Amino acid sequence: MANLNIDTVKDRTYDAIVIGSGISGGWSAKELCEKGLKTLVLERGRDVQHVKDYPTTNMYPWEFEHRNELPYKIKKENPIVNRCYAFHEDAAHFFVKDNEHPYVQEKPFDWIRGYQVGGKSLLWARQTQRWSDFDFDGPARDGFAVDWPIRYADLKPWYDYVERFAGIAGDRDGLPELPDGEFLPGYPLNVVEKYFKQKIESVYPSRKVISARCAHLSKPNQIHLDQGRVQCQNRTLCQRGCPFGGYFSSNSSTLPWAAKTGNLTLRPDSVVHSILYDDDKGKAIGVKVIDRNTKEEIDFYAKVIFVNAAALNTNLILLNSKSQRFPEGLGNDSGTLGKYVGFHNYSARIYGEYEGLLEYKTDGRNPAGGGYIPRFRNLHRQETDFLRGYAAGFGAWRMSNSDQSGLGLNLKDSLLNPTWGNWGVGSHMMGETIPKESNYVTLDADKKDDWGIPQLKIAIDYDDNDAKMKKDYLDTMEEMFITAGFTNIQRNESSQAPGLDIHEMGGVRMGLDPKTSMLNKWNQLHAVPNVFVTDGAAMTSTSTQNPSLTYMAFSARSVDYMVQEIKKGNLV
Amino acid sequence: MNRRTAIRQLFVVAGGIIIASSCSSDVGGSSIQLNTIRLTAKDEALLADLVEAIIPSSDSPGAKELNLHLFVMKMVDDCSDPEEQEQFIAGLKSAKKLEGKSTDEILAYLEELPKDDVFLHLLKRRTIQGYMNSEYVMKNKLVYELIPGRYNGAVKIEA
């Protein structure tokens, strides 16, 4: 009779382990599986299968018990996640609730998380602007953080590569600060967004307004159809999960693609406790997992480990991976682990109205969301009393009104016959922040989560540079709105805590010097070459652009490098 | 709701609200299950008349036919904070004298309430919300498209 003991080390050994199944983990998994490596993907949350597990995706507004509002009790119990713009009745099941996974806020930080297969790739805002050398040159030029060990040329072929597969809609705008890519047709600016573009570009030649680039299949290619995805249907209900696969997510794209190779093992409900480091072998040998439901402790083994747990959780795992060699966290010879965390300053908006072009309206819905203004401040040289700058969103929508002051038949008639109002216009800032040693995460000395893992303690705050930049954004955008003839202009300064931008980055930064950084130019731990970090934790600086596309490119690039290293006989 | 009625009841889905057809109307409770506030069958009947006065039937259904009184009850029960709930209940109590009155009398009463009256504000806001998001309006009047399949950023408005 065969040995029935299946729980042997051999059965828990893979070629590669990927921690996390979100936007970067999905890419690591796809690339590893395609290159023939038996790959275990560990996801701490529950399984979410494409289409099947999108319970609200085809619901009409009237089918929601509270018409997409969340009950008072849920809001009250979840003050943090309730501040997220997408936390409503239709998608609340994809967000971590405050009391499920507590953390320690040394300073206020809204940590927005999605613990399930696919992670936040189900929920993201799908904006995909490339970074450029104006971003990668930043720290060296302006003297902060450390120099990036790569430049745009290193990443360009990988942007091309991931864009072709993911499907990115965009126009070719020819802007060096926001390089063009392998685009599907872009979504059009509407008539007022176009007007604003023409006005601004004629008055301020260095400022551009373009159609925002986004991960939507405006016109799918064969590679997208092969993934089982079809053209985006302009529903803009993306946070529910898309039955058409109209936008890119791990669930609709990379994970099923990885599964088709036969090399993927996906294990949901697997909370990673730490990475196992063998002091004798001098390398990482696997991952310690606590089963989410049974709390059983299980070790898995692999030659290489990709850490894609999302920026702050990647920090947590490395900090909690202690060994004789690395008492302060895996690969932390530099003492920089958990430090130099950055984010995006989203704390200012501006609104107005436009009383022109009233003979027009829009029809249907725009998945791109409208216009994007790439960074122009301090772009070519330092010109203000703050470092770096901001990108901005810009959108216009035709307002419609109905007089709701009456009661009875008048009210009913007014509700059913809305009249056109002015155009509404709005913009929000996306400011680069400076990663600093004083913006950090650590493990709390006492508090643990339900799986016995130390809670993350977060100490991240705005600084004077952010305040100056915010004022400049509001002043500058107000001036641009006035230039465009917009009226009823309202500056909106929010006091939102860092984190709500959901663009936290850093803590495991890349750099040339192992004394001042964690990762080399291949996203490989300087001190533990068989561990790669290719999510937001790796970012040396934050740029102004939405970062997910860059994580995807880093993931694909690192896997390619890693496989070449294995072929050379390294990393074994 | 006791176990016996829970087992017996038949469910009808109306605008996402489950109405128990035989649920405790014999003991004077509301026809939908409420979690935090208590309303009687009489309260419910009065609310039906109030919402109908706000959005009456004409050549198209009014608020009562669209069960918007149940929607208002549901939203006050689940989505209002305790203070708002209290003010709503108090406002409803004051409106008791409207039981059995005509629509004109109800309208006159509502129109004389102060502009900042919480009960009126809440009642009206939820009635309008329920109406605009009702299956009837979204299918027949101001049509909601689940799957537009298009975006055009410059469409001339026909005069």
XYZ file of N, CA and C in Angstrom, chain A residues 186-341:
468
model
N -7.858 55.277 -27.023
C -8.183 56.032 -25.818
C -9.652 56.410 -25.791
N -10.143 56.690 -24.598
C -11.509 57.202 -24.471
C -11.479 58.703 -24.716
N -12.487 59.241 -25.367
C -12.429 60.661 -25.715
C -12.655 61.564 -24.499
N -12.001 62.720 -24.526
C -12.394 63.772 -23.592
C -13.764 64.271 -24.040
N -14.586 64.687 -23.097
C -15.865 65.250 -23.529
C -15.673 66.697 -23.964
N -16.734 67.304 -24.422
C -16.626 68.591 -25.102
C -16.054 69.680 -24.181
N -16.375 69.635 -22.914
C -15.847 70.666 -22.004
C -14.418 70.328 -21.558
N -14.142 69.050 -21.378
C -12.758 68.655 -21.080
C -11.840 69.050 -22.241
N -12.337 68.876 -23.462
C -11.571 69.258 -24.653
C -11.369 70.776 -24.702
N -12.431 71.495 -24.375
C -12.336 72.958 -24.329
C -11.264 73.393 -23.324
N -11.300 72.772 -22.138
C -10.322 73.110 -21.092
C -8.902 72.803 -21.582
N -8.746 71.669 -22.249
C -7.445 71.284 -22.798
C -6.931 72.366 -23.754
N -7.782 72.774 -24.695
C -7.344 73.752 -25.688
C -7.004 75.089 -25.029
N -7.843 75.492 -24.115
C -7.638 76.771 -23.434
C -6.317 76.750 -22.647
N -6.144 75.733 -21.831
C -4.974 75.656 -20.966
C -3.694 75.525 -21.785
N -3.735 74.677 -22.801
C -2.513 74.452 -23.575
C -2.132 75.676 -24.404
N -3.113 76.536 -24.711
C -2.759 77.757 -25.438
C -2.219 78.835 -24.495
N -2.749 78.885 -23.279
C -2.299 79.919 -22.334
C -1.031 79.482 -21.591
N -0.962 78.202 -21.257
C 0.196 77.661 -20.516
C 0.780 76.496 -21.318
N 1.679 76.779 -22.266
C 2.141 75.717 -23.173
C 2.776 74.515 -22.466
N 3.273 74.683 -21.251
C 3.927 73.542 -20.601
C 2.928 72.655 -19.846
N 1.672 73.056 -19.804
C 0.672 72.262 -19.085
C -0.224 71.534 -20.082
N -0.424 70.254 -19.849
C -1.169 69.430 -20.798
C -2.379 68.807 -20.118
N -3.431 68.661 -20.888
C -4.600 67.918 -20.425
C -4.831 66.794 -21.425
N -4.720 65.558 -20.961
C -4.888 64.418 -21.865
C -5.997 63.508 -21.357
N -6.402 62.587 -22.188
C -7.347 61.566 -21.735
C -6.605 60.617 -20.800
N -7.173 60.377 -19.636
C -6.519 59.501 -18.661
C -6.386 58.098 -19.247
N -5.224 57.521 -19.051
C -4.995 56.157 -19.540
C -5.480 55.167 -18.489
N -6.163 54.146 -18.947
C -6.787 53.256 -17.968
C -6.793 51.816 -18.469
N -6.910 50.890 -17.528
C -6.816 49.464 -17.844
C -8.175 48.909 -18.259
N -8.689 49.429 -19.358
C -9.982 48.989 -19.884
C -9.826 48.542 -21.328
N -10.577 47.514 -21.698
C -10.517 47.015 -23.071
C -11.454 47.847 -23.953
N -10.920 48.968 -24.445
C -11.724 49.811 -25.326
C -11.953 49.097 -26.657
N -10.960 48.314 -27.073
C -11.089 47.530 -28.309
C -10.149 46.342 -28.146
N -10.681 45.230 -27.655
C -9.801 44.114 -27.283
C -9.047 43.526 -28.465
N -7.835 43.086 -28.198
C -7.056 42.322 -29.160
C -7.250 40.835 -28.878
N -6.687 40.011 -29.769
C -6.838 38.560 -29.617
C -6.340 38.085 -28.242
N -5.234 38.692 -27.768
C -4.663 38.254 -26.493
C -5.654 38.461 -25.338
N -6.508 39.460 -25.471
C -7.504 39.706 -24.412
C -8.673 38.736 -24.541
N -9.087 38.499 -25.790
C -10.163 37.521 -26.008
C -9.709 36.139 -25.535
N -8.430 35.848 -25.748
C -7.891 34.557 -25.297
C -7.971 34.411 -23.775
N -7.992 35.527 -23.082
C -8.126 35.481 -21.615
C -9.582 35.313 -21.190
N -10.483 35.314 -22.182
C -11.907 35.230 -21.850
C -12.506 36.579 -21.509
N -11.814 37.631 -21.913
C -12.304 38.984 -21.628
C -12.825 39.605 -22.918
N -13.814 40.449 -22.799
C -14.354 41.126 -23.978
C -14.378 42.630 -23.748
N -14.866 43.337 -24.752
C -14.830 44.798 -24.719
C -15.541 45.364 -23.487
N -14.923 46.373 -22.907
C -15.534 47.109 -21.794
C -16.872 47.676 -22.249
N -17.890 47.495 -21.420
C -19.251 47.907 -21.777
C -19.660 49.235 -21.129
N -18.670 49.990 -20.657
C -18.924 51.337 -20.130
C -19.927 51.349 -18.975
N -19.914 50.295 -18.176
C -20.848 50.266 -17.046
C -20.387 51.164 -15.906
N -19.063 51.276 -15.773
C -18.416 51.966 -14.639
C -18.986 51.504 -13.288
N -19.194 50.200 -13.205
C -19.570 49.563 -11.934
C -18.438 48.633 -11.511
N -17.214 49.019 -11.870
C -16.053 48.124 -11.806
C -15.816 47.521 -10.427
N -16.075 48.302 -9.366
C -15.772 47.830 -8.012
C -16.572 46.588 -7.638
N -17.578 46.254 -8.421
C -18.355 45.032 -8.132
C -17.688 43.790 -8.719
N -16.645 43.982 -9.538
C -16.105 42.909 -10.359
C -16.846 42.925 -11.676
N -16.133 42.712 -12.785
C -16.756 42.887 -14.096
C -16.997 41.551 -14.788
N -18.262 41.252 -15.117
C -18.555 39.975 -15.783
C -17.990 39.908 -17.200
N -17.653 41.060 -17.774
C -17.079 41.089 -19.123
C -15.546 41.019 -19.088
N -14.969 41.141 -17.910
C -13.516 41.279 -17.834
C -13.090 42.556 -18.538
N -13.954 43.560 -18.513
C -13.701 44.803 -19.248
C -12.527 45.583 -18.706
N -12.236 45.427 -17.421
C -11.034 46.043 -16.864
C -10.108 44.949 -16.366
N -8.849 45.299 -16.189
C -7.851 44.330 -15.769
C -7.935 44.076 -14.268
N -7.969 42.813 -13.891
C -7.805 42.415 -12.495
C -7.064 41.086 -12.490
N -6.495 40.718 -11.363
C -5.872 39.399 -11.256
C -6.901 38.312 -11.544
N -8.126 38.534 -11.057
C -9.166 37.513 -11.166
C -9.580 37.245 -12.602
N -9.622 38.317 -13.408
C -10.094 38.154 -14.783
C -8.965 37.806 -15.735
N -7.719 38.039 -15.318
C -6.641 37.995 -16.303
C -5.469 37.110 -15.899
N -4.617 37.601 -15.026
C -3.357 36.892 -14.764
C -3.541 35.544 -14.065
N -4.447 35.479 -13.083
C -4.583 34.224 -12.329
C -5.155 33.091 -13.185
N -6.261 33.321 -13.931
C -6.730 32.237 -14.809
C -5.699 31.869 -15.878
N -4.944 32.845 -16.333
C -3.899 32.580 -17.331
C -2.812 31.697 -16.720
N -2.442 32.025 -15.504
C -1.441 31.207 -14.799
C -1.982 29.796 -14.573
N -3.256 29.694 -14.234
C -3.854 28.381 -13.946
C -3.840 27.489 -15.188
N -4.029 28.110 -16.355
C -4.071 27.332 -17.602
C -2.770 26.588 -17.889
N -1.668 27.064 -17.334
C -0.382 26.402 -17.581
C -0.281 25.073 -16.846
N -1.153 24.873 -15.864
C -1.060 23.670 -15.040
C 0.003 23.784 -13.951
N 0.666 24.919 -13.879
C 1.752 25.082 -12.904
C 1.341 25.836 -11.638
N 0.091 26.295 -11.617
C -0.339 27.141 -10.503
C -1.050 26.345 -9.411
N -0.643 26.576 -8.195
C -1.436 26.145 -7.040
C -1.806 27.410 -6.281
N -3.095 27.671 -6.199
C -3.556 28.863 -5.487
C -4.109 28.410 -4.150
N -3.572 28.966 -3.075
C -4.056 28.579 -1.747
C -4.612 29.801 -1.021
N -5.923 29.999 -1.080
C -6.537 31.081 -0.309
C -6.481 30.752 1.185
N -6.944 31.679 1.999
C -7.026 31.465 3.455
C -5.670 31.131 4.069
N -4.611 31.654 3.461
C -3.259 31.351 3.926
C -2.574 32.641 4.378
N -2.617 32.863 5.680
C -2.027 34.071 6.240
C -0.527 33.830 6.417
N 0.294 34.624 5.733
C 1.739 34.402 5.841
C 2.256 35.022 7.142
N 2.889 34.186 7.923
C 3.460 34.616 9.199
C 4.845 35.212 8.974
N 5.668 34.494 8.192
C 7.038 34.953 7.981
C 7.680 34.149 6.860
N 8.798 34.645 6.412
C 9.612 33.922 5.443
C 10.675 33.170 6.236
N 10.845 31.892 5.906
C 11.788 31.045 6.647
C 13.184 31.219 6.063
N 14.124 31.571 6.936
C 15.508 31.753 6.498
C 16.362 30.689 7.166
N 17.157 30.005 6.359
C 18.027 28.959 6.893
C 19.419 29.541 7.108
N 19.801 29.677 8.360
C 21.091 30.310 8.669
C 22.263 29.500 8.111
N 22.105 28.183 8.064
C 23.205 27.358 7.550
C 23.344 27.481 6.041
N 22.186 27.399 5.360
C 22.231 27.490 3.895
C 22.452 28.928 3.426
N 22.162 29.873 4.305
C 22.341 31.274 3.933
C 21.347 31.756 2.895
N 20.155 31.205 2.943
C 19.112 31.696 2.033
C 17.724 31.411 2.590
N 16.747 32.021 1.959
C 15.365 31.745 2.344
C 14.975 30.385 1.801
N 14.220 29.640 2.595
C 13.852 28.292 2.147
C 12.346 28.116 2.013
N 11.580 29.057 2.481
C 10.138 28.876 2.373
C 9.366 29.917 3.153
N 8.127 29.565 3.467
C 7.202 30.517 4.063
C 6.386 29.811 5.141
N 6.236 30.468 6.263
C 5.381 29.925 7.328
C 3.994 30.538 7.205
N 2.995 29.652 7.105
C 1.614 30.086 6.901
C 0.771 29.684 8.102
N -0.166 30.544 8.483
C -1.198 30.173 9.454
C -2.505 30.084 8.664
N -3.137 28.924 8.698
C -4.414 28.798 7.997
C -5.431 29.755 8.622
N -6.082 30.539 7.773
C -6.988 31.580 8.265
C -8.114 30.994 9.110
N -8.600 29.840 8.707
C -9.753 29.269 9.400
C -9.363 28.340 10.543
N -8.441 27.424 10.283
C -8.108 26.423 11.302
C -7.009 26.887 12.247
N -6.320 27.978 11.869
C -5.178 28.502 12.632
C -4.007 27.505 12.672
N -4.079 26.505 11.828
C -3.005 25.512 11.748
C -1.771 26.170 11.130
N -0.607 25.794 11.644
C 0.646 26.348 11.132
C 1.233 25.395 10.092
N 1.516 25.893 8.913
C 2.032 25.032 7.842
C 3.213 25.733 7.173
N 4.302 24.985 6.963
C 5.443 25.548 6.238
C 5.429 25.067 4.793
N 5.669 25.997 3.879
C 5.821 25.653 2.468
C 7.236 26.034 2.047
N 7.744 25.294 1.047
C 9.142 25.497 0.673
C 9.278 25.798 -0.815
N 10.287 26.593 -1.161
C 10.539 26.892 -2.573
C 11.946 27.453 -2.743
N 12.400 27.410 -4.005
C 13.723 27.955 -4.324
C 13.722 29.479 -4.292
N 12.611 30.045 -4.771
C 12.529 31.510 -4.796
C 11.188 31.966 -4.239
N 11.199 33.153 -3.674
C 9.989 33.701 -3.059
C 9.761 35.112 -3.580
N 8.566 35.338 -4.073
C 8.157 36.682 -4.474
C 7.200 37.241 -3.432
N 7.526 38.410 -2.915
C 6.693 39.027 -1.888
C 5.849 40.115 -2.547
N 4.552 39.857 -2.623
C 3.604 40.768 -3.275
C 2.375 40.937 -2.388
N 2.629 41.185 -1.126
C 1.548 41.189 -0.135
C 0.830 42.532 -0.047
N 1.193 43.487 -0.869
C 0.772 44.893 -0.835
C 1.717 45.629 0.116
N 2.020 46.879 -0.213
C 3.177 47.566 0.365
C 3.369 47.346 1.870
N 2.376 47.701 2.673
C 2.622 47.672 4.114
C 2.646 46.250 4.660
N 1.847 45.359 4.085
C 1.899 43.974 4.555
C 3.195 43.282 4.137
N 3.777 43.688 3.033
C 5.096 43.171 2.659
C 6.127 43.598 3.708
N 6.033 44.849 4.142
C 6.892 45.317 5.231
C 6.695 44.465 6.480
N 5.419 44.226 6.805
C 5.104 43.473 8.023
C 5.731 42.075 7.971
N 5.580 41.420 6.836
C 6.097 40.046 6.717
C 7.623 40.039 6.858
N 8.290 40.960 6.194
C 9.758 40.988 6.300
C 10.195 41.333 7.721
N 9.502 42.282 8.346
C 9.841 42.650 9.727
C 9.653 41.465 10.676
N 8.661 40.628 10.355
C 8.354 39.491 11.228
C 9.178 38.248 10.877
N 10.028 38.354 9.864
C 10.850 37.209 9.439
C 12.222 37.343 10.089
N 12.305 36.863 11.328
C 13.524 37.063 12.105
C 14.328 35.766 12.174
N 15.622 35.897 12.099
C 16.511 34.736 12.167
C 17.780 35.198 12.881
N 18.652 34.241 13.117
C 19.922 34.593 13.747
C 20.667 35.615 12.884
N 20.647 35.355 11.585
C 21.350 36.234 10.650
C 20.669 37.606 10.548
N 19.322 37.586 10.599
C 18.570 38.837 10.422
C 17.637 39.087 11.606
N 18.180 39.493 12.749
C 17.334 39.686 13.932
C 16.348 40.851 13.784
N 16.614 41.766 12.865
C 15.753 42.953 12.703
C 14.863 42.858 11.474
N 14.673 41.651 10.987
C 13.828 41.491 9.808
C 14.644 41.050 8.614
N 14.009 40.285 7.743
C 14.711 39.645 6.639
C 15.393 40.663 5.718
N 16.676 40.450 5.520
C 17.426 41.286 4.582
C 17.728 42.680 5.085
N 17.473 42.896 6.392
C 17.551 44.266 6.913
C 18.941 44.601 7.454
N 19.960 44.446 6.642
C 21.300 44.856 7.055
C 21.419 46.370 7.144
N 20.653 47.050 6.318
C 20.780 48.513 6.232
C 20.046 49.234 7.351
N 19.131 48.518 8.020
C 18.303 49.203 9.016
C 17.231 50.085 8.402
N 17.031 49.986 7.098
C 16.030 50.845 6.442
C 14.669 50.166 6.315
N 14.567 48.884 6.660
C 13.289 48.175 6.488
C 12.178 48.877 7.282
N 11.078 49.123 6.600
C 9.942 49.780 7.245
C 10.003 51.297 7.207
N 11.146 51.825 6.779
C 11.310 53.289 6.786
C 11.212 53.858 5.367
N 11.173 55.189 5.307
C 11.084 55.886 4.017
C 9.818 55.479 3.269
N 8.722 55.399 4.009
C 7.433 55.103 3.389
C 6.866 56.401 2.814
